[in-house]
Amino acid sequence: MDGNGRWANERGLARQQGHRAGAEHIRGVLERFAEHEIPVLTLFAFSTENWGRPRTEIDYLLRLAGRTIDRELDALHEAGIRLQHIGDLDAVPDALQRKVEAAVKLTAGNDRMTVNLAFNYGGRADVVQAVRQLVADGVQPADVTEEAITCRLATADMPAPDLLVRTGGEHRISNFLVWQAAYAEYYFTPTLWPDFGPADVDAALVEFSRRRRRFGLVPGNGADGAS
Ligand code: FPP
C-alpha cells in the first residue's frame, strides 16, 4: 500500500494524513476483491524496515492500525471475511497485539475471503524463522526441501500468491513474500494507494487475466492457457 506520503505531500498535508486516507478506503478495495471471489488477499501494512521511520510516524501507524481494526472489524466480519496475521506481533504494543488476536479469533469461522494482515512483516525474516524451525525440528540435510521450508513459513496454510500489486510507482517488492511470490504475476501501478479504488482493482485483475503463466515450462506442453 505504497504512496500515502506522496499523496499527502501533493496536497500540502502531513504524511500522517496520507496514511489516514489510505486506511479509510481499505474496505472498498477489500469488498471489490471479495466481489471478484479472490480467496486470499495479503495487505502489506507495516514492514520490519518501517521501524527506521521517524518515531512520530511509527507511533501514528501503530495507532492507526488499532483504530482501523476497531472501525472496520464488524463490517468485515459481517461480510464473511476472515482476518489473519503474518509478522512479528511481539514487537508491537500489547493493546494492538490483543486487537489483532481478537480480530483473528472473532473471524476464524468466516470463509468468503481471507484478509491476511502483514504487520511488522519481512519476507527474509520469515524465511530465517522457517530455517530455524527446520533446525529445531532436527530435519536432516537430505530432507530440506522447498516444501519443508514452505510449510514452516507464516503463510503455511495459504496458497502462493498469483498476483502481487504494488501501488505508488515503484518497481520492486521490498521484502514482501519473497519466497512465496517466486511465480506471482507482478502488477505495478503509478496510482498512489489512497487513490487506488475498486476500478483499479478491476484493472489489475483484467491485466492478470491476460497474462500467460508458464511456471518455467514450454507453452503447448500442459503449461499454456490458464496453467
Ligand atoms: C507506505 O506508504 C504505507 C505505509 C508504510 C503504511 C500503510 C498502512 C496503512 C494504510 C494503515 C493500514 C492499517 C491496517 C490495520 C490495515 P509510504 O509512506 O511509503 O508512502 P510514500 O512512498 O509516498 O512516502
PDB file of N, CA, C and O in Angstrom, residues 45-63 87-93 96 119-122:
ATOM      1  N   ALA A  45       1.001  -3.817   5.494  1.00  0.00           N
ATOM      2  CA  ALA A  45       0.663  -2.602   6.245  1.00  0.00           C
ATOM      3  C   ALA A  45       1.860  -2.004   6.984  1.00  0.00           C
ATOM      4  O   ALA A  45       1.897  -0.798   7.226  1.00  0.00           O
ATOM      5  N   PHE A  46       2.820  -2.856   7.375  1.00  0.00           N
ATOM      6  CA  PHE A  46       3.978  -2.331   8.133  1.00  0.00           C
ATOM      7  C   PHE A  46       5.107  -3.345   7.993  1.00  0.00           C
ATOM      8  O   PHE A  46       4.963  -4.507   8.371  1.00  0.00           O
ATOM      9  N   SER A  47       6.225  -2.888   7.427  1.00  0.00           N
ATOM     10  CA  SER A  47       7.336  -3.827   7.204  1.00  0.00           C
ATOM     11  C   SER A  47       8.332  -3.752   8.360  1.00  0.00           C
ATOM     12  O   SER A  47       8.356  -2.767   9.112  1.00  0.00           O
ATOM     13  N   THR A  48       9.164  -4.778   8.460  1.00  0.00           N
ATOM     14  CA  THR A  48      10.193  -4.760   9.517  1.00  0.00           C
ATOM     15  C   THR A  48      11.131  -3.562   9.309  1.00  0.00           C
ATOM     16  O   THR A  48      11.721  -3.065  10.268  1.00  0.00           O
ATOM     17  N   GLU A  49      11.221  -3.072   8.070  1.00  0.00           N
ATOM     18  CA  GLU A  49      12.089  -1.915   7.781  1.00  0.00           C
ATOM     19  C   GLU A  49      11.432  -0.602   8.206  1.00  0.00           C
ATOM     20  O   GLU A  49      12.112   0.407   8.394  1.00  0.00           O
ATOM     21  N   ASN A  50      10.095  -0.607   8.330  1.00  0.00           N
ATOM     22  CA  ASN A  50       9.408   0.647   8.674  1.00  0.00           C
ATOM     23  C   ASN A  50       9.768   1.164  10.068  1.00  0.00           C
ATOM     24  O   ASN A  50       9.520   2.330  10.386  1.00  0.00           O
ATOM     25  N   TRP A  51      10.401   0.324  10.932  1.00  0.00           N
ATOM     26  CA  TRP A  51      10.838   0.805  12.256  1.00  0.00           C
ATOM     27  C   TRP A  51      11.898   1.896  12.107  1.00  0.00           C
ATOM     28  O   TRP A  51      12.163   2.639  13.057  1.00  0.00           O
ATOM     29  N   GLY A  52      12.509   2.014  10.933  1.00  0.00           N
ATOM     30  CA  GLY A  52      13.525   3.044  10.707  1.00  0.00           C
ATOM     31  C   GLY A  52      12.926   4.419  10.404  1.00  0.00           C
ATOM     32  O   GLY A  52      13.661   5.385  10.236  1.00  0.00           O
ATOM     33  N   ARG A  53      11.604   4.519  10.334  1.00  0.00           N
ATOM     34  CA  ARG A  53      10.960   5.822  10.072  1.00  0.00           C
ATOM     35  C   ARG A  53      10.978   6.703  11.340  1.00  0.00           C
ATOM     36  O   ARG A  53      11.226   6.190  12.434  1.00  0.00           O
ATOM     37  N   PRO A  54      10.698   8.000  11.201  1.00  0.00           N
ATOM     38  CA  PRO A  54      10.658   8.850  12.408  1.00  0.00           C
ATOM     39  C   PRO A  54       9.678   8.289  13.433  1.00  0.00           C
ATOM     40  O   PRO A  54       8.625   7.756  13.067  1.00  0.00           O
ATOM     41  N   ARG A  55      10.036   8.414  14.715  1.00  0.00           N
ATOM     42  CA  ARG A  55       9.236   7.820  15.800  1.00  0.00           C
ATOM     43  C   ARG A  55       7.769   8.282  15.745  1.00  0.00           C
ATOM     44  O   ARG A  55       6.848   7.508  16.001  1.00  0.00           O
ATOM     45  N   THR A  56       7.577   9.579  15.414  1.00  0.00           N
ATOM     46  CA  THR A  56       6.188  10.084  15.388  1.00  0.00           C
ATOM     47  C   THR A  56       5.372   9.349  14.321  1.00  0.00           C
ATOM     48  O   THR A  56       4.189   9.047  14.543  1.00  0.00           O
ATOM     49  N   GLU A  57       6.003   9.037  13.178  1.00  0.00           N
ATOM     50  CA  GLU A  57       5.268   8.333  12.117  1.00  0.00           C
ATOM     51  C   GLU A  57       4.995   6.885  12.528  1.00  0.00           C
ATOM     52  O   GLU A  57       3.899   6.356  12.295  1.00  0.00           O
ATOM     53  N   ILE A  58       5.978   6.270  13.168  1.00  0.00           N
ATOM     54  CA  ILE A  58       5.773   4.879  13.627  1.00  0.00           C
ATOM     55  C   ILE A  58       4.610   4.831  14.621  1.00  0.00           C
ATOM     56  O   ILE A  58       3.697   4.000  14.495  1.00  0.00           O
ATOM     57  N   ASP A  59       4.643   5.752  15.596  1.00  0.00           N
ATOM     58  CA  ASP A  59       3.574   5.754  16.610  1.00  0.00           C
ATOM     59  C   ASP A  59       2.216   5.979  15.947  1.00  0.00           C
ATOM     60  O   ASP A  59       1.218   5.359  16.319  1.00  0.00           O
ATOM     61  N   TYR A  60       2.205   6.866  14.948  1.00  0.00           N
ATOM     62  CA  TYR A  60       0.943   7.130  14.257  1.00  0.00           C
ATOM     63  C   TYR A  60       0.450   5.865  13.548  1.00  0.00           C
ATOM     64  O   TYR A  60      -0.730   5.511  13.640  1.00  0.00           O
ATOM     65  N   LEU A  61       1.366   5.163  12.867  1.00  0.00           N
ATOM     66  CA  LEU A  61       0.958   3.949  12.131  1.00  0.00           C
ATOM     67  C   LEU A  61       0.448   2.867  13.082  1.00  0.00           C
ATOM     68  O   LEU A  61      -0.505   2.154  12.776  1.00  0.00           O
ATOM     69  N   LEU A  62       1.084   2.762  14.256  1.00  0.00           N
ATOM     70  CA  LEU A  62       0.636   1.756  15.221  1.00  0.00           C
ATOM     71  C   LEU A  62      -0.768   2.102  15.735  1.00  0.00           C
ATOM     72  O   LEU A  62      -1.649   1.237  15.820  1.00  0.00           O
ATOM     73  N   ARG A  63      -0.977   3.394  16.019  1.00  0.00           N
ATOM     74  CA  ARG A  63      -2.319   3.810  16.486  1.00  0.00           C
ATOM     75  C   ARG A  63      -3.348   3.640  15.377  1.00  0.00           C
ATOM     76  O   ARG A  63      -4.468   3.180  15.594  1.00  0.00           O
ATOM     77  N   GLY A  87       3.737 -11.884  10.500  1.00  0.00           N
ATOM     78  CA  GLY A  87       4.709 -10.925  11.012  1.00  0.00           C
ATOM     79  C   GLY A  87       4.893 -11.119  12.503  1.00  0.00           C
ATOM     80  O   GLY A  87       4.243 -11.968  13.113  1.00  0.00           O
ATOM     81  N   ASP A  88       5.801 -10.319  13.067  1.00  0.00           N
ATOM     82  CA  ASP A  88       6.138 -10.482  14.478  1.00  0.00           C
ATOM     83  C   ASP A  88       5.327  -9.513  15.334  1.00  0.00           C
ATOM     84  O   ASP A  88       5.625  -8.322  15.387  1.00  0.00           O
ATOM     85  N   LEU A  89       4.303 -10.059  15.993  1.00  0.00           N
ATOM     86  CA  LEU A  89       3.443  -9.199  16.811  1.00  0.00           C
ATOM     87  C   LEU A  89       4.069  -8.872  18.162  1.00  0.00           C
ATOM     88  O   LEU A  89       3.640  -7.941  18.837  1.00  0.00           O
ATOM     89  N   ASP A  90       5.094  -9.655  18.563  1.00  0.00           N
ATOM     90  CA  ASP A  90       5.698  -9.428  19.887  1.00  0.00           C
ATOM     91  C   ASP A  90       6.264  -8.018  20.029  1.00  0.00           C
ATOM     92  O   ASP A  90       6.293  -7.465  21.121  1.00  0.00           O
ATOM     93  N   ALA A  91       6.708  -7.454  18.898  1.00  0.00           N
ATOM     94  CA  ALA A  91       7.366  -6.143  18.972  1.00  0.00           C
ATOM     95  C   ALA A  91       6.375  -4.983  18.924  1.00  0.00           C
ATOM     96  O   ALA A  91       6.783  -3.835  19.034  1.00  0.00           O
ATOM     97  N   VAL A  92       5.085  -5.252  18.728  1.00  0.00           N
ATOM     98  CA  VAL A  92       4.118  -4.148  18.673  1.00  0.00           C
ATOM     99  C   VAL A  92       3.466  -3.978  20.045  1.00  0.00           C
ATOM    100  O   VAL A  92       3.475  -4.901  20.858  1.00  0.00           O
ATOM    101  N   PRO A  93       2.912  -2.790  20.326  1.00  0.00           N
ATOM    102  CA  PRO A  93       2.309  -2.573  21.646  1.00  0.00           C
ATOM    103  C   PRO A  93       1.255  -3.639  21.978  1.00  0.00           C
ATOM    104  O   PRO A  93       0.529  -4.097  21.091  1.00  0.00           O
ATOM    105  N   LEU A  96      -2.346  -3.340  20.653  1.00  0.00           N
ATOM    106  CA  LEU A  96      -2.529  -3.654  19.226  1.00  0.00           C
ATOM    107  C   LEU A  96      -2.448  -5.167  19.008  1.00  0.00           C
ATOM    108  O   LEU A  96      -3.246  -5.752  18.259  1.00  0.00           O
ATOM    109  N   PHE A 119       1.896  -7.291   9.194  1.00  0.00           N
ATOM    110  CA  PHE A 119       2.221  -6.171  10.087  1.00  0.00           C
ATOM    111  C   PHE A 119       3.474  -6.528  10.865  1.00  0.00           C
ATOM    112  O   PHE A 119       3.529  -7.563  11.514  1.00  0.00           O
ATOM    113  N   ASN A 120       4.455  -5.656  10.788  1.00  0.00           N
ATOM    114  CA  ASN A 120       5.797  -5.977  11.266  1.00  0.00           C
ATOM    115  C   ASN A 120       6.267  -7.274  10.597  1.00  0.00           C
ATOM    116  O   ASN A 120       6.735  -8.211  11.242  1.00  0.00           O
ATOM    117  N   TYR A 121       6.083  -7.285   9.290  1.00  0.00           N
ATOM    118  CA  TYR A 121       6.414  -8.455   8.461  1.00  0.00           C
ATOM    119  C   TYR A 121       7.621  -8.146   7.580  1.00  0.00           C
ATOM    120  O   TYR A 121       7.736  -7.045   7.028  1.00  0.00           O
ATOM    121  N   GLY A 122       8.502  -9.127   7.432  1.00  0.00           N
ATOM    122  CA  GLY A 122       9.594  -9.060   6.470  1.00  0.00           C
ATOM    123  C   GLY A 122       9.749 -10.441   5.866  1.00  0.00           C
ATOM    124  O   GLY A 122       9.803 -11.451   6.586  1.00  0.00           O
TER     125      GLY A 122
END
